[in-house]
Amino acid sequence: MSISKNFPILKTKINGHDLVYLDNASTCQKPQVMIEALSEFYTKHNANIHRSSNPLADIATKKYEDSRLAVAQFLNCQKNEIIFTRNTTESINLVAKTFAKTFLQAGDVVLLSLAEHHSNIVPWLQLKQEIGIELAYLPLDKNGYLDIVQAKIMLTDKVKFVSIQAASNVLGSIHDYREILKLAKVKNITTLLDAAQIVAHESLNVQELACDFLVFSAHKMFGPTGVGVLYGRKDLLQMMPAFLGGGEMINQVLTDTFTPNELPYKFEAGTPNIADVVAFKSSLDFIKNLTWEYIQKTEQELTDYLWQEMLKLDFVDIYGKNIANKHLPIISFNLKNAHAHDVAELLGEQAIIVRAGQHCTQILHESLGVPATVRASLTFYNTKKEIDLLIKNLRLIYNKFKV
Ligand SMILES: Cc1ncc(COP(=O)(O)O)c(C=O)c1O
């Protein structure tokens, strides 16, 4: 059975054409098992969690905590080191607004990179405004990978926090993030890894990574929207003040003070996104059953074929030209004679879904010297036939705009 059969939306037709979904870096499609788990929760188990002892609440609480355990096993950490948030963005904000705001001071440097998503820039810019930290941006080498030589130079004594992506959502480059995290750790610098793009493509083991915090979104790994993950080292999470205040995150509330709850509840104020967190476990099980070996082999073949075919098009400018190093099945490009948004719209008419714009990376696009790019991002359920369709349609669009 073809793997795409597990994803019901892939049977959809648009304008009479079969859907060709090439926007997986934005959000990827959901397997039937996850959709069923979501429906089953609301049909059979819905109750608020952690609050009352009754058979329904007990099952709902167990299912929610089973998901936390599954994420902890996925990353190889302790269960109480996993905090559920809404998305990657909220996870980074949590760290910036609690850990960094408490333990950094004016003049301390936070090292980011020029390729970061706005989610990993704006919270730090806000902190700069609030407490006067400084930001430094690691450049990319000529092939679009975080520059290790520069990292060694830029990790000065003033740097107190490093927050970098594992892979670029635009260029597709899988950086040598392990090495950069190690370099930072040698200098005792606290580190955060933005795993939003890598998490659906390779296994992550926080015991082997020199990272203190790691963040990602469930919706980019075949899970539901509205669920984010923050892994934090237990001793750091314990030192940090709570983020949002409200129910569940407290141990005791008095008229003039409160004491926070134990980990991980201290960081999960209010009723969480119970059903989606529960359903997320089936996405993790789905990946586990598929195996990383299968995912990586399939994606490598697709990446090689995509780049090989795109490089044949002499009317296309490709960003991050070299894929000699490790690479996601992502390519960002422009047609020489057409605007990115027109290209995406015309592809859309043929049911080929790509994304056009800056992909929340204005600083990267400025350094590339282009206002916008078209991005095709694939995953294991895509096919070479779909790549052929993309190429065919890019030729047609080029010819249409050629005067
Ligand atoms: C590298 C990277 N970081 C962060 C994000 C933000 O993810 P979310 O919108 O799920 O918070 C994205 C989304 O595309 C991303 O690609």
Tab-separated table of C-alpha atoms in Angstrom, residues 2-401:
chain	number	residue	atom	x	y	z
A	2	SER	CA	1.271	3.444	-0.884
A	3	ILE	CA	2.066	5.469	2.209
A	4	SER	CA	-0.085	8.373	0.996
A	5	LYS	CA	-3.202	6.201	1.543
A	6	ASN	CA	-2.796	6.885	5.265
A	7	PHE	CA	-3.438	10.587	4.669
A	8	PRO	CA	-7.072	11.078	3.600
A	9	ILE	CA	-6.655	14.701	2.489
A	10	LEU	CA	-4.249	13.575	-0.235
A	11	LYS	CA	-7.217	12.136	-2.133
A	12	THR	CA	-8.671	15.639	-2.506
A	13	LYS	CA	-9.083	17.176	-5.946
A	14	ILE	CA	-8.822	20.887	-6.688
A	15	ASN	CA	-10.114	22.187	-10.028
A	16	GLY	CA	-10.351	18.563	-11.129
A	17	HIS	CA	-6.661	17.913	-10.427
A	18	ASP	CA	-5.227	15.576	-7.809
A	19	LEU	CA	-3.842	17.494	-4.853
A	20	VAL	CA	-0.044	17.787	-4.913
A	21	TYR	CA	0.820	19.024	-1.453
A	22	LEU	CA	4.289	20.600	-1.400
A	23	ASP	CA	3.945	22.859	1.637
A	24	ASN	CA	4.975	20.465	4.366
A	25	ALA	CA	7.412	22.911	5.961
A	26	SER	CA	4.409	25.113	6.789
A	27	THR	CA	2.338	22.297	8.174
A	28	CYS	CA	2.127	18.705	7.094
A	29	GLN	CA	-0.918	16.536	6.527
A	30	LYS	CA	-2.440	14.250	9.122
A	31	PRO	CA	-2.622	10.455	9.109
A	32	GLN	CA	-5.992	8.738	9.516
A	33	VAL	CA	-4.899	7.290	12.881
A	34	MET	CA	-4.405	10.781	14.304
A	35	ILE	CA	-7.749	12.009	12.979
A	36	GLU	CA	-9.455	8.961	14.497
A	37	ALA	CA	-7.725	9.447	17.861
A	38	LEU	CA	-8.969	13.047	17.962
A	39	SER	CA	-12.502	12.008	17.151
A	40	GLU	CA	-12.369	9.117	19.620
A	41	PHE	CA	-11.304	11.406	22.436
A	42	TYR	CA	-14.271	13.726	21.935
A	43	THR	CA	-16.630	10.824	21.316
A	44	LYS	CA	-15.658	8.708	24.303
A	45	HIS	CA	-13.258	10.318	26.767
A	46	ASN	CA	-13.759	14.067	26.922
A	47	ALA	CA	-13.295	15.518	30.416
A	48	ASN	CA	-11.098	18.127	32.038
A	49	ILE	CA	-7.830	16.727	33.348
A	50	HIS	CA	-5.872	16.738	36.611
A	51	ARG	CA	-8.808	18.354	38.459
A	52	SER	CA	-11.292	15.878	39.732
A	53	SER	CA	-11.311	12.219	40.466
A	54	ASN	CA	-13.993	10.514	38.418
A	55	PRO	CA	-13.689	7.718	35.861
A	56	LEU	CA	-13.929	10.025	32.840
A	57	ALA	CA	-11.402	12.551	34.161
A	58	ASP	CA	-9.097	9.702	35.169
A	59	ILE	CA	-9.013	8.314	31.632
A	60	ALA	CA	-8.590	11.756	30.048
A	61	THR	CA	-5.763	12.583	32.462
A	62	LYS	CA	-4.060	9.259	31.794
A	63	LYS	CA	-4.272	9.752	28.032
A	64	TYR	CA	-2.865	13.289	28.292
A	65	GLU	CA	0.007	12.086	30.464
A	66	ASP	CA	0.615	9.110	28.140
A	67	SER	CA	1.250	11.633	25.370
A	68	ARG	CA	3.736	13.462	27.553
A	69	LEU	CA	5.495	10.164	28.203
A	70	ALA	CA	5.547	9.408	24.470
A	71	VAL	CA	7.173	12.798	23.748
A	72	ALA	CA	9.688	12.230	26.562
A	73	GLN	CA	10.578	8.831	25.073
A	74	PHE	CA	10.785	10.395	21.603
A	75	LEU	CA	13.399	12.897	22.872
A	76	ASN	CA	14.925	10.607	25.509
A	77	CYS	CA	14.291	12.789	28.543
A	78	GLN	CA	12.280	12.674	31.761
A	79	LYS	CA	8.532	13.093	31.589
A	80	ASN	CA	8.508	16.218	33.778
A	81	GLU	CA	10.976	17.906	31.427
A	82	ILE	CA	8.244	18.111	28.744
A	83	ILE	CA	5.961	21.157	28.764
A	84	PHE	CA	3.018	21.341	26.363
A	85	THR	CA	2.533	24.772	24.791
A	86	ARG	CA	0.584	25.915	21.715
A	87	ASN	CA	3.486	25.845	19.239
A	88	THR	CA	7.210	26.457	18.715
A	89	THR	CA	6.596	30.185	18.929
A	90	GLU	CA	5.060	29.962	22.388
A	91	SER	CA	7.817	27.623	23.583
A	92	ILE	CA	10.529	30.122	22.591
A	93	ASN	CA	8.569	32.984	24.141
A	94	LEU	CA	8.276	31.002	27.368
A	95	VAL	CA	12.052	30.582	27.587
A	96	ALA	CA	12.806	34.199	26.634
A	97	LYS	CA	10.233	35.663	29.020
A	98	THR	CA	11.013	33.488	32.023
A	99	PHE	CA	14.526	32.005	31.942
A	100	ALA	CA	16.274	34.693	29.908
A	101	LYS	CA	14.442	37.617	31.485
A	102	THR	CA	15.398	36.363	34.950
A	103	PHE	CA	18.962	35.248	34.385
A	104	LEU	CA	20.297	37.575	31.669
A	105	GLN	CA	21.125	41.229	32.183
A	106	ALA	CA	21.752	44.366	30.136
A	107	GLY	CA	24.759	43.941	27.852
A	108	ASP	CA	24.610	40.125	27.782
A	109	VAL	CA	24.621	38.799	24.225
A	110	VAL	CA	22.125	36.299	22.789
A	111	LEU	CA	23.527	34.614	19.681
A	112	LEU	CA	20.998	33.831	16.927
A	113	SER	CA	21.555	33.309	13.210
A	114	LEU	CA	20.622	35.217	10.077
A	115	ALA	CA	18.432	32.300	8.997
A	116	GLU	CA	16.169	32.229	12.070
A	117	HIS	CA	12.395	32.216	11.769
A	118	HIS	CA	10.736	35.336	13.225
A	119	SER	CA	9.647	33.126	16.146
A	120	ASN	CA	13.278	32.895	17.170
A	121	ILE	CA	14.041	36.584	16.666
A	122	VAL	CA	11.101	38.652	17.872
A	123	PRO	CA	10.971	37.294	21.464
A	124	TRP	CA	14.669	38.213	21.749
A	125	LEU	CA	14.079	41.672	20.236
A	126	GLN	CA	11.329	42.143	22.830
A	127	LEU	CA	13.760	41.151	25.573
A	128	LYS	CA	16.305	43.597	24.145
A	129	GLN	CA	13.692	46.347	24.508
A	130	GLU	CA	12.766	45.224	28.007
A	131	ILE	CA	16.107	44.594	29.695
A	132	GLY	CA	18.780	45.748	27.233
A	133	ILE	CA	20.335	42.458	26.109
A	134	GLU	CA	22.237	42.572	22.821
A	135	LEU	CA	21.717	40.296	19.822
A	136	ALA	CA	24.386	38.894	17.494
A	137	TYR	CA	23.590	37.009	14.300
A	138	LEU	CA	25.667	34.098	13.077
A	139	PRO	CA	26.111	34.337	9.282
A	140	LEU	CA	25.663	31.503	6.787
A	141	ASP	CA	28.474	30.057	4.708
A	142	LYS	CA	28.298	30.250	0.905
A	143	ASN	CA	26.132	27.126	0.745
A	144	GLY	CA	23.516	28.293	3.232
A	145	TYR	CA	24.727	26.461	6.355
A	146	LEU	CA	25.417	28.122	9.729
A	147	ASP	CA	29.061	29.152	9.589
A	148	ILE	CA	31.053	27.089	12.094
A	149	VAL	CA	34.244	29.128	11.678
A	150	GLN	CA	32.323	32.292	12.510
A	151	ALA	CA	30.593	30.537	15.403
A	152	LYS	CA	33.983	29.908	17.019
A	153	ILE	CA	34.824	33.609	16.667
A	154	MET	CA	31.449	34.917	17.778
A	155	LEU	CA	31.080	32.787	20.910
A	156	THR	CA	32.801	35.383	23.101
A	157	ASP	CA	32.556	35.694	26.887
A	158	LYS	CA	29.720	38.192	26.437
A	159	VAL	CA	27.474	35.536	24.889
A	160	LYS	CA	25.206	34.111	27.596
A	161	PHE	CA	22.574	32.364	25.463
A	162	VAL	CA	22.590	30.667	22.059
A	163	SER	CA	19.267	30.115	20.281
A	164	ILE	CA	19.591	28.516	16.857
A	165	GLN	CA	17.628	26.486	14.381
A	166	ALA	CA	18.606	22.923	13.469
A	167	ALA	CA	17.518	23.367	9.856
A	168	SER	CA	16.396	26.223	7.632
A	169	ASN	CA	12.726	26.414	6.650
A	170	VAL	CA	13.778	28.292	3.482
A	171	LEU	CA	17.079	26.850	2.285
A	172	GLY	CA	16.501	23.337	3.586
A	173	SER	CA	20.042	23.176	4.953
A	174	ILE	CA	20.470	20.892	7.969
A	175	HIS	CA	23.097	22.793	9.901
A	176	ASP	CA	25.897	21.306	11.957
A	177	TYR	CA	23.833	22.334	14.972
A	178	ARG	CA	25.308	19.602	17.144
A	179	GLU	CA	28.752	21.174	16.795
A	180	ILE	CA	27.536	24.722	17.505
A	181	LEU	CA	25.686	23.543	20.621
A	182	LYS	CA	28.846	21.743	21.756
A	183	LEU	CA	30.994	24.828	21.203
A	184	ALA	CA	28.539	26.838	23.304
A	185	LYS	CA	28.451	24.241	26.076
A	186	VAL	CA	32.233	24.219	26.397
A	187	LYS	CA	31.864	27.905	27.266
A	188	ASN	CA	29.018	27.219	29.704
A	189	ILE	CA	26.503	29.092	27.575
A	190	THR	CA	22.818	28.159	27.859
A	191	THR	CA	21.406	26.809	24.588
A	192	LEU	CA	18.052	26.449	22.850
A	193	LEU	CA	17.538	24.392	19.713
A	194	ASP	CA	14.670	25.345	17.399
A	195	ALA	CA	13.809	21.886	16.093
A	196	ALA	CA	10.626	23.002	14.255
A	197	GLN	CA	11.946	21.914	10.855
A	198	ILE	CA	14.175	18.996	11.767
A	199	VAL	CA	11.803	17.113	14.038
A	200	ALA	CA	9.895	15.328	11.263
A	201	HIS	CA	13.092	14.302	9.477
A	202	GLU	CA	15.592	12.870	11.951
A	203	SER	CA	15.586	11.462	15.448
A	204	LEU	CA	16.612	13.747	18.300
A	205	ASN	CA	18.119	12.597	21.565
A	206	VAL	CA	18.494	15.403	24.086
A	207	GLN	CA	20.935	13.333	26.161
A	208	GLU	CA	23.355	13.428	23.223
A	209	LEU	CA	22.698	17.033	22.255
A	210	ALA	CA	24.331	19.830	24.206
A	211	CYS	CA	21.062	21.718	24.442
A	212	ASP	CA	19.300	22.996	27.530
A	213	PHE	CA	16.023	23.736	25.766
A	214	LEU	CA	14.525	22.228	22.609
A	215	VAL	CA	11.299	23.341	20.956
A	216	PHE	CA	8.995	22.154	18.177
A	217	SER	CA	5.367	22.092	16.968
A	218	ALA	CA	3.259	18.947	16.635
A	219	HIS	CA	1.617	20.175	13.430
A	220	LYS	CA	4.917	19.986	11.529
A	221	MET	CA	5.262	16.306	12.376
A	222	PHE	CA	1.897	14.867	11.324
A	223	GLY	CA	0.239	15.958	14.561
A	224	PRO	CA	-2.596	18.394	15.244
A	225	THR	CA	-2.315	22.169	15.297
A	226	GLY	CA	-2.340	23.893	18.675
A	227	VAL	CA	0.251	21.668	20.358
A	228	GLY	CA	3.823	22.786	20.938
A	229	VAL	CA	6.575	21.129	22.911
A	230	LEU	CA	9.178	22.654	25.159
A	231	TYR	CA	11.868	20.346	26.476
A	232	GLY	CA	13.839	21.964	29.265
A	233	ARG	CA	16.567	20.601	31.505
A	234	LYS	CA	14.905	19.862	34.838
A	235	ASP	CA	17.248	21.952	36.981
A	236	LEU	CA	16.703	24.976	34.716
A	237	LEU	CA	12.916	24.549	34.628
A	238	GLN	CA	12.949	24.408	38.415
A	239	MET	CA	14.903	27.670	38.663
A	240	MET	CA	12.652	29.521	36.223
A	241	PRO	CA	9.648	31.547	37.327
A	242	ALA	CA	6.241	30.466	36.003
A	243	PHE	CA	5.114	31.875	32.654
A	244	LEU	CA	1.323	32.364	32.661
A	245	GLY	CA	-0.613	32.506	35.910
A	246	GLY	CA	-3.898	30.724	36.587
A	247	GLY	CA	-5.373	27.359	37.455
A	248	GLU	CA	-3.251	24.191	37.528
A	249	MET	CA	0.113	25.997	37.667
A	250	ILE	CA	-0.203	26.663	41.397
A	251	ASN	CA	0.327	24.693	44.534
A	252	GLN	CA	-1.228	27.216	46.893
A	253	VAL	CA	-2.981	30.560	46.418
A	254	LEU	CA	-3.266	33.033	49.287
A	255	THR	CA	-4.646	36.563	49.248
A	256	ASP	CA	-1.204	38.091	48.879
A	257	THR	CA	0.930	35.374	47.287
A	258	PHE	CA	1.020	31.961	45.600
A	259	THR	CA	3.378	29.033	45.335
A	260	PRO	CA	3.887	27.373	41.950
A	261	ASN	CA	3.026	23.772	41.216
A	262	GLU	CA	5.691	21.119	40.600
A	263	LEU	CA	7.057	20.404	37.120
A	264	PRO	CA	5.734	20.272	34.490
A	265	TYR	CA	2.381	21.728	35.633
A	266	LYS	CA	4.020	24.967	36.761
A	267	PHE	CA	4.209	25.946	33.079
A	268	GLU	CA	0.771	24.702	31.970
A	269	ALA	CA	-1.697	27.271	33.251
A	270	GLY	CA	-5.409	26.771	32.572
A	271	THR	CA	-7.149	23.974	30.706
A	272	PRO	CA	-4.673	22.762	28.070
A	273	ASN	CA	-5.382	21.566	24.544
A	274	ILE	CA	-6.294	18.120	25.894
A	275	ALA	CA	-7.768	16.428	22.817
A	276	ASP	CA	-4.969	17.490	20.470
A	277	VAL	CA	-2.250	16.504	22.918
A	278	VAL	CA	-3.908	13.089	23.295
A	279	ALA	CA	-4.189	12.656	19.510
A	280	PHE	CA	-0.561	13.699	19.025
A	281	LYS	CA	0.561	10.377	20.511
A	282	SER	CA	-0.800	8.559	17.456
A	283	SER	CA	1.357	10.727	15.185
A	284	LEU	CA	4.415	9.786	17.234
A	285	ASP	CA	3.417	6.112	17.035
A	286	PHE	CA	2.890	6.491	13.299
A	287	ILE	CA	6.438	7.828	12.836
A	288	LYS	CA	7.836	5.101	15.072
A	289	ASN	CA	6.118	2.370	13.050
A	290	LEU	CA	7.265	3.903	9.792
A	291	THR	CA	10.867	4.040	11.137
A	292	TRP	CA	13.431	6.790	10.638
A	293	GLU	CA	15.269	4.522	8.233
A	294	TYR	CA	12.288	4.475	5.852
A	295	ILE	CA	11.608	8.209	6.257
A	296	GLN	CA	15.205	9.223	5.619
A	297	LYS	CA	15.749	6.892	2.682
A	298	THR	CA	12.545	8.060	0.982
A	299	GLU	CA	13.248	11.719	1.641
A	300	GLN	CA	16.854	11.474	0.464
A	301	GLU	CA	15.688	10.066	-2.875
A	302	LEU	CA	13.094	12.810	-3.211
A	303	THR	CA	15.581	15.540	-2.266
A	304	ASP	CA	18.140	14.315	-4.796
A	305	TYR	CA	15.540	14.044	-7.546
A	306	LEU	CA	13.965	17.438	-6.754
A	307	TRP	CA	17.298	19.242	-6.876
A	308	GLN	CA	18.509	17.354	-9.929
A	309	GLU	CA	15.383	18.287	-11.892
A	310	MET	CA	15.235	21.885	-10.644
A	311	LEU	CA	18.890	22.484	-11.526
A	312	LYS	CA	18.058	21.589	-15.140
A	313	LEU	CA	15.775	24.646	-15.390
A	314	ASP	CA	17.924	27.528	-16.635
A	315	PHE	CA	15.134	30.050	-15.975
A	316	VAL	CA	15.110	29.411	-12.250
A	317	ASP	CA	17.227	30.993	-9.491
A	318	ILE	CA	17.713	28.584	-6.596
A	319	TYR	CA	18.735	29.771	-3.123
A	320	GLY	CA	21.232	27.751	-1.111
A	321	LYS	CA	22.654	26.078	-4.209
A	322	ASN	CA	24.741	23.315	-2.711
A	323	ILE	CA	23.273	20.144	-1.275
A	324	ALA	CA	26.527	18.347	-0.701
A	325	ASN	CA	25.825	18.500	3.029
A	326	LYS	CA	22.727	17.232	4.787
A	327	HIS	CA	19.544	18.683	3.360
A	328	LEU	CA	15.790	18.600	3.899
A	329	PRO	CA	13.484	17.958	0.938
A	330	ILE	CA	12.996	21.732	0.575
A	331	ILE	CA	13.873	24.078	-2.260
A	332	SER	CA	13.325	27.844	-2.478
A	333	PHE	CA	13.547	29.546	-5.833
A	334	ASN	CA	12.322	32.250	-8.196
A	335	LEU	CA	11.483	32.167	-11.869
A	336	LYS	CA	13.545	34.806	-13.678
A	337	ASN	CA	10.492	36.445	-15.245
A	338	ALA	CA	7.685	36.019	-12.701
A	339	HIS	CA	6.881	37.150	-9.187
A	340	ALA	CA	6.893	34.457	-6.494
A	341	HIS	CA	3.240	35.060	-5.602
A	342	ASP	CA	2.132	34.715	-9.239
A	343	VAL	CA	4.033	31.434	-9.513
A	344	ALA	CA	2.421	30.046	-6.352
A	345	GLU	CA	-1.018	31.148	-7.507
A	346	LEU	CA	-0.668	29.567	-10.943
A	347	LEU	CA	0.657	26.340	-9.440
A	348	GLY	CA	-2.293	26.414	-7.032
A	349	GLU	CA	-4.718	26.492	-9.960
A	350	GLN	CA	-3.219	23.142	-10.951
A	351	ALA	CA	-3.648	21.877	-7.351
A	352	ILE	CA	0.097	22.123	-6.690
A	353	ILE	CA	0.368	23.716	-3.259
A	354	VAL	CA	3.579	25.636	-2.555
A	355	ARG	CA	4.247	28.727	-0.483
A	356	ALA	CA	5.378	32.148	-1.702
A	357	GLY	CA	6.679	35.045	0.367
A	358	GLN	CA	9.368	35.442	2.985
A	359	HIS	CA	8.348	32.426	5.061
A	360	CYS	CA	8.749	34.479	8.277
A	361	THR	CA	12.423	35.055	7.528
A	362	GLN	CA	12.690	38.698	6.501
A	363	ILE	CA	16.319	39.001	7.610
A	364	LEU	CA	17.331	35.934	5.590
A	365	HIS	CA	15.526	37.236	2.494
A	366	GLU	CA	17.276	40.571	2.879
A	367	SER	CA	20.622	38.781	2.968
A	368	LEU	CA	19.610	36.776	-0.134
A	369	GLY	CA	18.732	40.085	-1.799
A	370	VAL	CA	15.225	39.029	-2.862
A	371	PRO	CA	11.826	40.275	-1.691
A	372	ALA	CA	10.191	36.829	-1.829
A	373	THR	CA	10.757	33.230	-2.859
A	374	VAL	CA	8.674	30.259	-3.890
A	375	ARG	CA	9.169	27.266	-1.620
A	376	ALA	CA	8.415	23.633	-2.347
A	377	SER	CA	8.762	21.436	0.731
A	378	LEU	CA	8.259	17.689	0.574
A	379	THR	CA	7.973	14.768	2.908
A	380	PHE	CA	7.911	10.977	2.622
A	381	TYR	CA	4.373	10.819	1.173
A	382	ASN	CA	5.352	12.887	-1.871
A	383	THR	CA	6.478	11.203	-5.080
A	384	LYS	CA	8.783	11.673	-8.054
A	385	LYS	CA	5.671	11.911	-10.207
A	386	GLU	CA	4.612	14.975	-8.210
A	387	ILE	CA	8.049	16.506	-8.709
A	388	ASP	CA	7.674	15.920	-12.460
A	389	LEU	CA	4.336	17.761	-12.340
A	390	LEU	CA	5.929	20.681	-10.526
A	391	ILE	CA	8.703	20.897	-13.121
A	392	LYS	CA	6.268	20.635	-16.021
A	393	ASN	CA	4.125	23.428	-14.621
A	394	LEU	CA	7.107	25.666	-13.890
A	395	ARG	CA	8.037	25.379	-17.592
A	396	LEU	CA	4.478	26.312	-18.578
A	397	ILE	CA	4.438	29.303	-16.221
A	398	TYR	CA	7.820	30.473	-17.531
A	399	ASN	CA	6.569	30.315	-21.099
A	400	LYS	CA	3.381	32.150	-20.171
A	401	PHE	CA	5.326	35.093	-18.713
